[in-house]
Coordinates of C-alpha atoms in Angstrom, one line a residue:
M1 CA 179.8 159.1 99.0
K2 CA 178.2 156.1 97.5
G3 CA 179.8 153.4 99.9
K4 CA 178.7 155.5 102.8
S5 CA 175.4 155.1 101.8
K6 CA 175.6 151.7 101.3
F7 CA 177.2 151.4 105.0
V8 CA 174.4 153.4 106.4
R9 CA 171.6 151.5 104.9
K10 CA 173.1 148.3 106.2
L11 CA 173.7 149.5 109.4
L12 CA 170.1 150.3 109.5
M13 CA 168.9 147.0 108.4
V14 CA 170.8 145.4 111.5
S15 CA 169.4 147.8 113.8
V16 CA 166.0 147.0 112.8
S17 CA 166.5 143.4 112.8
L18 CA 168.2 143.6 116.4
S19 CA 165.0 145.7 117.6
L20 CA 162.7 143.0 116.6
F21 CA 164.8 140.2 118.1
V22 CA 165.7 141.8 121.4
P23 CA 162.3 141.1 123.3
V24 CA 162.1 137.5 122.1
L25 CA 165.8 137.0 123.0
A26 CA 165.0 138.6 126.4
A27 CA 161.9 136.2 127.0
C28 CA 163.9 133.3 125.7
S29 CA 167.1 134.1 127.9
K30 CA 164.5 134.3 130.9
S31 CA 163.1 131.1 130.2
G32 CA 166.4 129.1 129.8
G33 CA 167.3 128.8 133.4
E34 CA 170.9 128.2 134.1
E35 CA 173.1 129.2 130.9
A36 CA 176.6 128.5 132.5
G37 CA 178.4 125.8 132.1
Q38 CA 179.1 122.7 130.0
E39 CA 177.7 122.8 126.4
R40 CA 174.6 120.6 126.1
V41 CA 173.2 119.2 123.0
L42 CA 169.2 119.2 122.2
R43 CA 168.4 117.2 119.4
I44 CA 165.6 117.5 117.5
G45 CA 163.5 115.2 115.3
T46 CA 161.6 115.7 112.1
I47 CA 159.9 113.2 110.3
Y48 CA 161.4 113.7 106.9
G49 CA 165.0 115.3 106.3
Y50 CA 167.0 116.4 103.3
G51 CA 170.9 115.2 104.0
Q52 CA 172.9 118.0 105.8
D53 CA 170.4 120.8 104.2
D54 CA 168.8 121.8 107.8
S55 CA 168.7 125.4 106.8
Y56 CA 165.0 126.3 106.4
L57 CA 164.4 124.4 110.0
R58 CA 167.1 126.5 111.7
Q59 CA 165.8 129.7 110.3
Q60 CA 162.0 128.9 111.1
Y61 CA 162.5 127.5 114.8
T62 CA 165.9 127.3 116.2
D63 CA 168.6 130.2 115.4
I64 CA 166.8 132.8 117.8
Y65 CA 166.8 130.2 120.7
E66 CA 170.4 128.9 120.0
Y67 CA 171.7 132.2 119.6
A68 CA 170.1 133.0 123.3
H69 CA 171.7 130.0 124.4
P70 CA 175.3 129.8 123.5
N71 CA 176.0 126.6 125.5
I72 CA 173.4 124.5 124.0
K73 CA 174.0 123.2 120.5
I74 CA 170.8 122.0 118.4
E75 CA 171.2 119.1 116.3
F76 CA 168.7 117.9 113.7
V77 CA 168.1 114.2 112.8
S78 CA 165.3 113.0 110.5
A79 CA 163.3 109.6 110.6
I80 CA 163.2 109.7 106.7
D81 CA 166.1 110.9 104.7
G82 CA 164.8 112.3 101.5
S83 CA 168.1 113.2 100.0
S84 CA 169.2 109.8 99.9
R85 CA 166.7 108.7 97.7
R86 CA 167.8 111.1 95.0
Y87 CA 170.8 108.7 94.3
D88 CA 168.7 105.4 94.1
E89 CA 167.6 104.3 90.8
P90 CA 164.0 104.4 90.6
K91 CA 162.3 100.9 91.5
P92 CA 158.8 100.6 90.4
D93 CA 157.8 97.7 92.9
E94 CA 159.1 99.5 96.0
N95 CA 156.8 100.8 98.4
Q96 CA 157.2 104.1 100.4
P97 CA 158.9 104.0 104.2
D98 CA 156.1 104.1 106.9
P99 CA 156.5 107.7 108.4
F100 CA 155.5 106.1 111.9
E101 CA 157.5 103.1 112.1
E102 CA 160.5 105.1 111.0
T103 CA 159.9 107.6 113.7
K104 CA 159.5 105.0 116.4
K105 CA 162.9 103.5 115.3
L106 CA 164.3 107.1 115.6
L107 CA 162.7 107.7 118.9
T108 CA 164.0 104.2 120.4
G109 CA 167.1 104.0 119.0
T110 CA 170.7 105.0 120.3
N111 CA 171.0 108.8 120.8
P112 CA 167.2 109.6 120.3
P113 CA 166.0 112.9 119.7
D114 CA 164.8 114.8 122.8
V115 CA 162.1 117.0 120.8
M116 CA 159.9 115.6 117.6
I117 CA 158.0 117.6 115.1
M118 CA 155.4 115.7 113.5
D119 CA 152.2 115.7 111.8
T120 CA 148.5 114.6 113.6
G121 CA 148.8 111.0 112.2
V122 CA 152.2 110.1 113.6
Y123 CA 151.5 112.3 116.8
K124 CA 148.4 110.2 117.6
K125 CA 150.3 106.7 116.9
L126 CA 153.0 107.8 119.4
V127 CA 150.6 109.0 122.2
R128 CA 148.7 105.6 121.8
D129 CA 151.9 103.7 122.3
N130 CA 153.4 106.0 125.3
M131 CA 156.0 107.4 123.5
L132 CA 155.6 110.9 124.2
K133 CA 156.0 112.9 127.6
Q134 CA 152.8 114.0 128.8
L135 CA 153.0 118.0 129.1
D136 CA 150.1 119.0 131.2
P137 CA 152.3 118.8 134.6
L138 CA 154.9 120.8 133.4
I139 CA 152.4 123.4 131.9
Q140 CA 150.7 123.4 135.4
Q141 CA 154.3 123.7 137.1
D142 CA 155.6 126.3 135.1
K143 CA 152.0 128.1 135.0
F144 CA 152.6 128.1 131.2
D145 CA 149.5 130.2 129.8
T146 CA 147.7 128.3 127.0
S147 CA 144.5 130.1 127.4
D148 CA 145.2 132.4 124.2
I149 CA 145.9 129.3 122.2
V150 CA 142.7 128.9 119.7
P151 CA 140.5 126.2 120.2
T152 CA 141.2 124.8 116.7
V153 CA 144.7 124.0 117.9
I154 CA 144.5 123.3 121.9
D155 CA 141.4 121.1 121.3
G156 CA 142.5 119.5 118.2
I157 CA 145.5 118.5 119.9
K158 CA 143.7 117.5 123.0
Q159 CA 141.3 115.4 120.8
L160 CA 144.5 113.2 119.4
G161 CA 145.7 112.4 122.8
D162 CA 142.5 111.6 125.1
N163 CA 142.1 115.4 126.3
N164 CA 145.7 115.5 127.5
L165 CA 148.6 117.4 125.9
F166 CA 151.5 115.6 124.7
G167 CA 152.5 118.3 122.2
L168 CA 152.1 121.9 121.2
T169 CA 152.2 123.7 117.7
P170 CA 153.5 127.4 117.3
T171 CA 151.5 127.5 113.9
F172 CA 148.6 125.8 111.9
G173 CA 147.3 125.9 108.6
S174 CA 143.7 126.6 107.6
S175 CA 141.0 126.9 105.0
A176 CA 137.9 129.2 104.9
L177 CA 135.2 130.1 102.2
F178 CA 136.0 133.0 100.2
Y179 CA 133.4 134.8 98.8
N180 CA 133.0 137.8 95.9
K181 CA 130.7 140.3 97.3
K182 CA 129.6 141.4 93.8
F183 CA 128.0 138.4 92.9
F184 CA 125.6 138.7 95.9
T185 CA 124.9 142.8 95.7
Q186 CA 124.1 142.4 92.1
N187 CA 121.4 139.3 92.7
N188 CA 120.1 140.8 95.7
I189 CA 121.1 137.8 97.7
E190 CA 122.4 137.5 101.2
P191 CA 126.1 136.5 101.3
P192 CA 127.4 133.2 103.2
K193 CA 127.9 133.3 107.0
D194 CA 129.9 131.2 109.6
G195 CA 128.1 128.2 110.7
M196 CA 126.5 127.1 107.5
T197 CA 125.8 123.5 106.9
W198 CA 126.8 121.9 103.3
D199 CA 123.4 121.7 102.1
D200 CA 122.9 125.6 103.1
L201 CA 125.7 126.2 100.7
F202 CA 125.0 124.1 97.9
A203 CA 121.5 125.9 97.9
L204 CA 123.4 129.2 98.1
A205 CA 125.4 128.3 95.5
R206 CA 122.7 127.0 93.1
R207 CA 121.0 130.6 93.2
L208 CA 124.6 132.4 91.9
K209 CA 125.1 130.1 88.7
S210 CA 124.6 131.8 85.5
D211 CA 121.9 130.3 83.1
D212 CA 124.6 129.8 80.1
G213 CA 126.7 127.6 82.4
K214 CA 129.6 130.0 82.3
K215 CA 129.7 131.4 85.7
F216 CA 129.5 128.8 89.0
G217 CA 128.3 129.3 92.4
L218 CA 131.1 127.3 93.9
Q219 CA 134.5 125.7 93.3
L220 CA 135.5 123.4 96.5
N221 CA 139.4 123.4 95.4
R222 CA 140.9 126.9 93.4
Y223 CA 143.6 124.5 92.3
S224 CA 141.2 121.6 90.9
N225 CA 138.2 121.1 88.5
D226 CA 138.0 117.6 89.4
P227 CA 134.6 116.8 91.4
F228 CA 135.9 113.2 92.5
Y229 CA 138.8 114.6 94.1
D230 CA 137.1 117.5 95.3
M231 CA 134.5 115.7 97.1
T232 CA 136.9 113.0 98.6
G233 CA 139.6 115.8 99.8
T234 CA 137.0 118.7 100.9
Y235 CA 133.7 117.3 101.5
L236 CA 133.6 113.8 102.8
P237 CA 136.6 114.2 105.7
A238 CA 134.2 115.7 108.1
L239 CA 131.7 113.1 108.0
Q240 CA 134.6 110.6 108.3
L241 CA 133.4 108.3 105.5
R242 CA 136.1 105.9 104.9
T243 CA 137.2 104.1 101.6
L244 CA 138.5 100.8 103.6
D245 CA 138.1 99.0 106.5
D246 CA 140.3 99.2 109.7
K247 CA 142.5 96.4 108.3
G248 CA 142.6 98.0 104.8
E249 CA 141.4 94.8 103.3
K250 CA 137.7 95.6 102.0
M251 CA 136.1 98.6 100.5
T252 CA 133.5 100.5 102.4
V253 CA 131.9 102.7 99.9
N254 CA 129.0 101.0 99.2
T255 CA 126.5 102.5 101.8
P256 CA 123.5 104.9 101.7
A257 CA 126.1 108.0 103.1
W258 CA 128.5 107.4 99.8
E259 CA 125.5 107.2 97.8
K260 CA 124.1 110.5 98.8
A261 CA 127.4 112.0 98.8
W262 CA 127.8 110.9 94.7
S263 CA 124.2 111.8 94.0
T264 CA 124.5 115.3 95.3
F265 CA 127.9 115.9 93.7
A266 CA 126.6 114.5 90.2
K267 CA 123.6 116.6 90.3
L268 CA 125.9 119.7 91.2
V269 CA 128.4 119.3 88.3
N270 CA 125.4 118.4 85.7
D271 CA 123.6 121.5 86.7
K272 CA 126.7 123.5 86.3
V273 CA 126.6 124.7 89.9
I274 CA 130.3 123.5 90.5
P275 CA 133.0 123.5 87.5
S276 CA 134.3 120.3 86.0
A277 CA 137.4 119.3 84.5
K278 CA 135.7 119.7 81.1
D279 CA 135.0 123.5 82.0
G280 CA 139.0 124.1 81.6
F281 CA 140.6 127.1 83.3
N282 CA 139.0 130.4 83.7
G283 CA 137.4 131.0 80.4
N284 CA 139.2 134.3 79.6
M285 CA 142.7 133.9 78.2
M286 CA 144.0 136.6 76.5
D287 CA 143.8 137.2 72.9
G288 CA 146.5 135.0 70.9
G289 CA 147.3 132.7 73.7
K290 CA 149.2 135.6 75.6
Y291 CA 150.4 135.1 79.1
D292 CA 147.1 135.6 81.7
P293 CA 148.3 135.7 85.1
L294 CA 145.0 134.7 86.2
Q295 CA 144.6 131.5 84.0
G296 CA 143.3 128.7 86.6
D297 CA 141.9 131.0 89.2
K298 CA 138.0 131.2 88.5
F299 CA 137.4 133.3 91.6
L300 CA 139.8 135.8 90.7
S301 CA 138.9 136.1 87.1
G302 CA 135.4 136.4 88.3
N303 CA 133.9 133.3 87.3
V304 CA 133.2 131.7 90.7
A305 CA 131.3 133.3 93.3
M306 CA 132.5 131.3 96.2
T307 CA 135.6 129.2 96.7
I308 CA 137.3 127.1 99.2
S309 CA 141.3 128.0 99.8
D310 CA 143.9 128.5 102.1
Y311 CA 144.8 131.1 104.4
N312 CA 147.7 131.9 101.7
Y313 CA 145.2 132.8 99.1
I314 CA 145.0 136.2 100.9
N315 CA 148.3 137.2 99.2
D316 CA 147.1 136.4 95.7
L317 CA 144.0 138.7 96.4
I318 CA 146.1 141.3 97.6
D319 CA 148.6 140.8 94.7
A320 CA 146.1 141.1 92.0
N321 CA 144.0 143.9 93.5
K322 CA 147.1 145.9 93.8
N323 CA 148.1 145.2 90.3
A324 CA 144.6 145.4 88.7
S325 CA 145.6 148.1 85.9
K326 CA 148.2 145.5 84.5
I327 CA 145.8 142.8 84.2
K328 CA 143.5 143.2 81.2
N329 CA 139.7 143.0 81.7
F330 CA 140.5 142.5 85.3
E331 CA 138.2 144.0 88.2
K332 CA 139.1 144.1 91.6
V333 CA 137.6 141.7 93.8
D334 CA 135.9 143.0 96.9
W335 CA 135.9 139.6 99.1
D336 CA 135.4 138.1 102.6
V337 CA 135.9 134.8 104.2
V338 CA 133.3 132.9 106.2
T339 CA 134.0 129.4 108.1
L340 CA 133.9 126.2 106.1
P341 CA 130.5 124.6 106.3
T342 CA 130.0 121.7 108.5
F343 CA 127.4 118.8 108.8
P344 CA 124.8 118.3 111.2
E345 CA 126.1 115.0 112.4
E346 CA 129.4 116.5 113.3
P347 CA 128.5 120.2 114.3
G348 CA 131.7 122.4 114.6
I349 CA 134.1 120.3 112.8
G350 CA 135.5 121.5 109.6
G351 CA 138.0 120.4 107.1
N352 CA 141.3 121.6 105.8
I353 CA 142.7 122.3 109.1
Y354 CA 146.5 121.3 109.4
L355 CA 148.5 120.8 112.7
N356 CA 151.8 119.6 110.9
N357 CA 154.3 121.1 113.3
I358 CA 153.4 119.6 116.5
M359 CA 156.2 119.4 118.9
G360 CA 156.6 116.9 121.6
I361 CA 159.2 115.3 124.1
N362 CA 160.4 111.8 123.6
A363 CA 159.8 109.6 126.4
K364 CA 163.3 108.5 126.3
A365 CA 164.6 112.1 126.0
Q366 CA 168.1 112.6 127.5
N367 CA 167.6 116.2 127.8
D368 CA 163.9 116.7 128.4
K369 CA 164.7 119.7 130.6
D370 CA 165.9 121.8 127.4
A371 CA 163.5 120.1 125.3
W372 CA 160.6 121.6 127.5
D373 CA 162.1 125.0 127.5
F374 CA 162.4 124.7 123.8
I375 CA 158.5 123.9 123.1
K376 CA 157.6 126.5 125.6
F377 CA 159.8 129.4 123.9
L378 CA 158.4 128.3 120.2
N379 CA 155.0 128.4 121.5
S380 CA 155.3 131.8 123.7
E381 CA 153.4 134.8 123.1
E382 CA 157.0 136.3 122.2
W383 CA 157.5 134.0 119.2
A384 CA 154.0 134.3 118.2
K385 CA 154.5 138.2 117.9
L386 CA 157.5 137.7 115.7
K387 CA 156.2 135.2 113.5
S388 CA 152.7 136.5 113.1
R389 CA 154.0 138.3 110.0
S390 CA 154.4 135.1 108.2
S391 CA 152.1 135.0 105.0
Y392 CA 151.6 131.1 105.0
E393 CA 150.6 129.7 108.4
I394 CA 148.9 131.1 111.2
V395 CA 150.6 131.5 114.7
S396 CA 148.4 129.6 117.5
R397 CA 147.9 132.5 119.7
K398 CA 144.9 134.4 119.3
K399 CA 146.2 137.7 120.1
Y400 CA 148.7 137.8 117.3
I401 CA 146.0 136.5 114.5
Q402 CA 145.4 139.9 112.8
P403 CA 144.3 141.1 108.9
K404 CA 147.4 141.9 107.3
D405 CA 147.7 145.1 105.2
G406 CA 145.4 147.0 107.1
L407 CA 142.7 144.8 105.7
N408 CA 139.1 144.2 107.5
F409 CA 137.9 140.6 106.7
N410 CA 136.7 137.8 109.1
I411 CA 139.7 136.2 109.9
A412 CA 138.1 134.5 112.8
A413 CA 137.0 132.1 110.3
F414 CA 140.2 130.4 110.0
Y415 CA 140.3 129.4 113.7
T416 CA 136.7 129.0 114.7
L417 CA 136.1 125.2 113.7
K418 CA 138.0 122.2 115.3
P419 CA 140.0 120.0 113.1
V420 CA 138.8 116.8 111.4
P421 CA 140.5 114.0 113.2
P422 CA 142.8 111.9 111.1
N423 CA 141.7 109.1 109.6
N424 CA 142.0 105.8 111.1
A425 CA 146.2 105.9 111.4
D426 CA 146.3 101.8 110.8
M427 CA 145.1 102.9 107.1
D428 CA 148.1 105.2 106.4
S429 CA 150.2 101.9 105.3
M430 CA 147.5 101.3 102.8
Y431 CA 147.9 104.7 101.1
R432 CA 151.9 104.1 100.8
M433 CA 151.3 100.7 98.9
N434 CA 152.8 101.3 95.6
N435 CA 149.5 100.2 94.1
F436 CA 146.9 101.6 95.9
W437 CA 146.4 104.8 93.7
Q438 CA 144.5 102.2 91.2
V439 CA 141.7 101.9 93.9
Q440 CA 141.2 105.6 94.1
D441 CA 141.6 105.9 90.5
K442 CA 138.9 103.2 89.7
G443 CA 136.5 105.3 91.9
R444 CA 137.2 108.5 89.9
E445 CA 136.6 106.5 86.6
I446 CA 133.6 104.9 88.0
F447 CA 132.2 108.1 89.0
Q448 CA 133.0 109.6 85.7
T449 CA 130.2 107.2 84.5
V450 CA 127.9 108.3 86.8
L451 CA 128.1 112.0 85.9
E452 CA 127.5 111.1 82.4
G453 CA 124.3 109.2 83.1
K454 CA 125.4 105.7 82.5
K455 CA 124.6 104.6 86.1
T456 CA 123.2 105.4 89.0
S457 CA 125.4 106.5 92.1
A458 CA 124.1 103.3 93.8
E459 CA 125.2 101.1 90.8
G460 CA 128.7 103.1 90.8
L461 CA 129.5 102.5 94.1
K462 CA 128.4 98.9 94.2
E463 CA 130.9 98.4 91.2
W464 CA 133.9 100.2 92.9
E465 CA 133.3 98.3 96.0
Q466 CA 133.6 94.8 93.7
K467 CA 136.7 96.3 91.7
G468 CA 138.1 97.9 94.5
N469 CA 138.0 94.4 96.5
E470 CA 139.4 92.8 93.5
L471 CA 142.6 94.9 93.5
L472 CA 143.0 95.0 97.3
L473 CA 143.2 91.0 97.4
Q474 CA 145.7 91.0 94.5
M475 CA 147.8 93.7 96.5
K476 CA 147.7 91.9 99.8
K477 CA 149.0 88.7 97.9
N478 CA 151.9 90.6 96.4
Q479 CA 152.4 94.2 96.9
K480 CA 154.9 94.7 94.8
K481 CA 153.9 93.2 91.2
P482 CA 151.1 95.0 89.2
V483 CA 147.6 94.4 90.0
T484 CA 144.2 94.5 87.8
D485 CA 140.8 94.3 88.0
G486 CA 140.4 92.6 84.9
T487 CA 138.8 95.2 82.8
V488 CA 139.6 98.9 82.0
N489 CA 137.5 100.4 79.3
G490 CA 136.2 97.2 78.7
T491 CA 139.4 95.6 77.7
T492 CA 141.6 93.4 80.1
T493 CA 144.6 94.7 81.1
E494 CA 147.2 94.7 83.4
A495 CA 147.7 98.2 85.4
V496 CA 151.3 99.6 85.5
P497 CA 152.4 101.0 89.0
A498 CA 153.0 104.4 89.6
G499 CA 156.7 105.3 89.5

């Protein structure tokens, strides 16, 4: 009886799975054209791969398509094989491979991939170098409907290709401003709203901080309490303030815009509007140092009124609220979200939007017909409906972007803004230089002296410009040797490369 019960349960699971896939398979078969005949190979390229383990990629993108097209064999190839580096002896003086250059070699080599899956930085360069096939004529020819793809995605991709489409992405990642409603009702303050400016947000956060400095109005990154990296990673990108010039040879930080940013953040930290590294985790560890599931999360622990986080954070909020009775001193969080703030200089453009799975057709593809059919299917309504259950990324089709678990929140906050254009792509190699971390770390070190009142923002940026230029000059002379700016904490030292 027990064995029969197990068999019935297994049969039921298979039936449910097939019922989910049948509409998708039907659509896939319909779009595939002729299926009879000789086996065809569709090669799909990725920037990074890990040896023979392509199970994640197949489960995520190709299993359903390949099942519906029995005469199509899908092969994965990568520009950079991460598995090979596992067996290499670490070399502190070795720079990281350039993703674009390696991708370029892959697309122009023998037996190149037909489809390339890439991020915005590589995509923009490939479009610039005419290495991808334009999709607009194919979209028009097949009457492929893109009207339901959210502006965050479609306009973001067009922005990277001179208002033309050379790729599509079925999913995207995004962040929003989460807020705890209790902070606002208790203080009789209007909650945040879509379309706020950064200055509006900072003014609102200032009204919500506690007088004893234990509760903060805002946290720019739920994973970090480092104001320098929060500023450079979340606040500055939309202004497109850059650290280096186009050639990656000189610092560009000694400007009024940078000075305003440093002064703004220094005041926010010192006035306890946003937390700093000194403020530790969440300040409510359990007695005796016992495990605290909320440790490090100031928003869930009720110590921050607003925080910026990604779409996946919703899962943490749901789980914490469901298990509230098990968490000591925890009160369920009544939350909602609004769009990230923007700058008046760049209206409608927000940060923290990721288009990391753009799919394009290699201009030298040997099987461009199946490549286009594959991209159409991955960006179809049927696929979006199936994948809309994902917890980590958001599907690109608006119709299937719905709150999960019966929740009611402002989900449009995740797809209303346009993404920030990627920083000058020619600077990518600078960020992979073995010693470039020292330039950023020097900025963080100097910013700390500004927080401590030892320097003004103007003085700090002038020093960062000078020290950074010295480091860059040494890197240019010999990228593989340790470099030094001459002084660290008042002592002459030689910096040791990361690795």
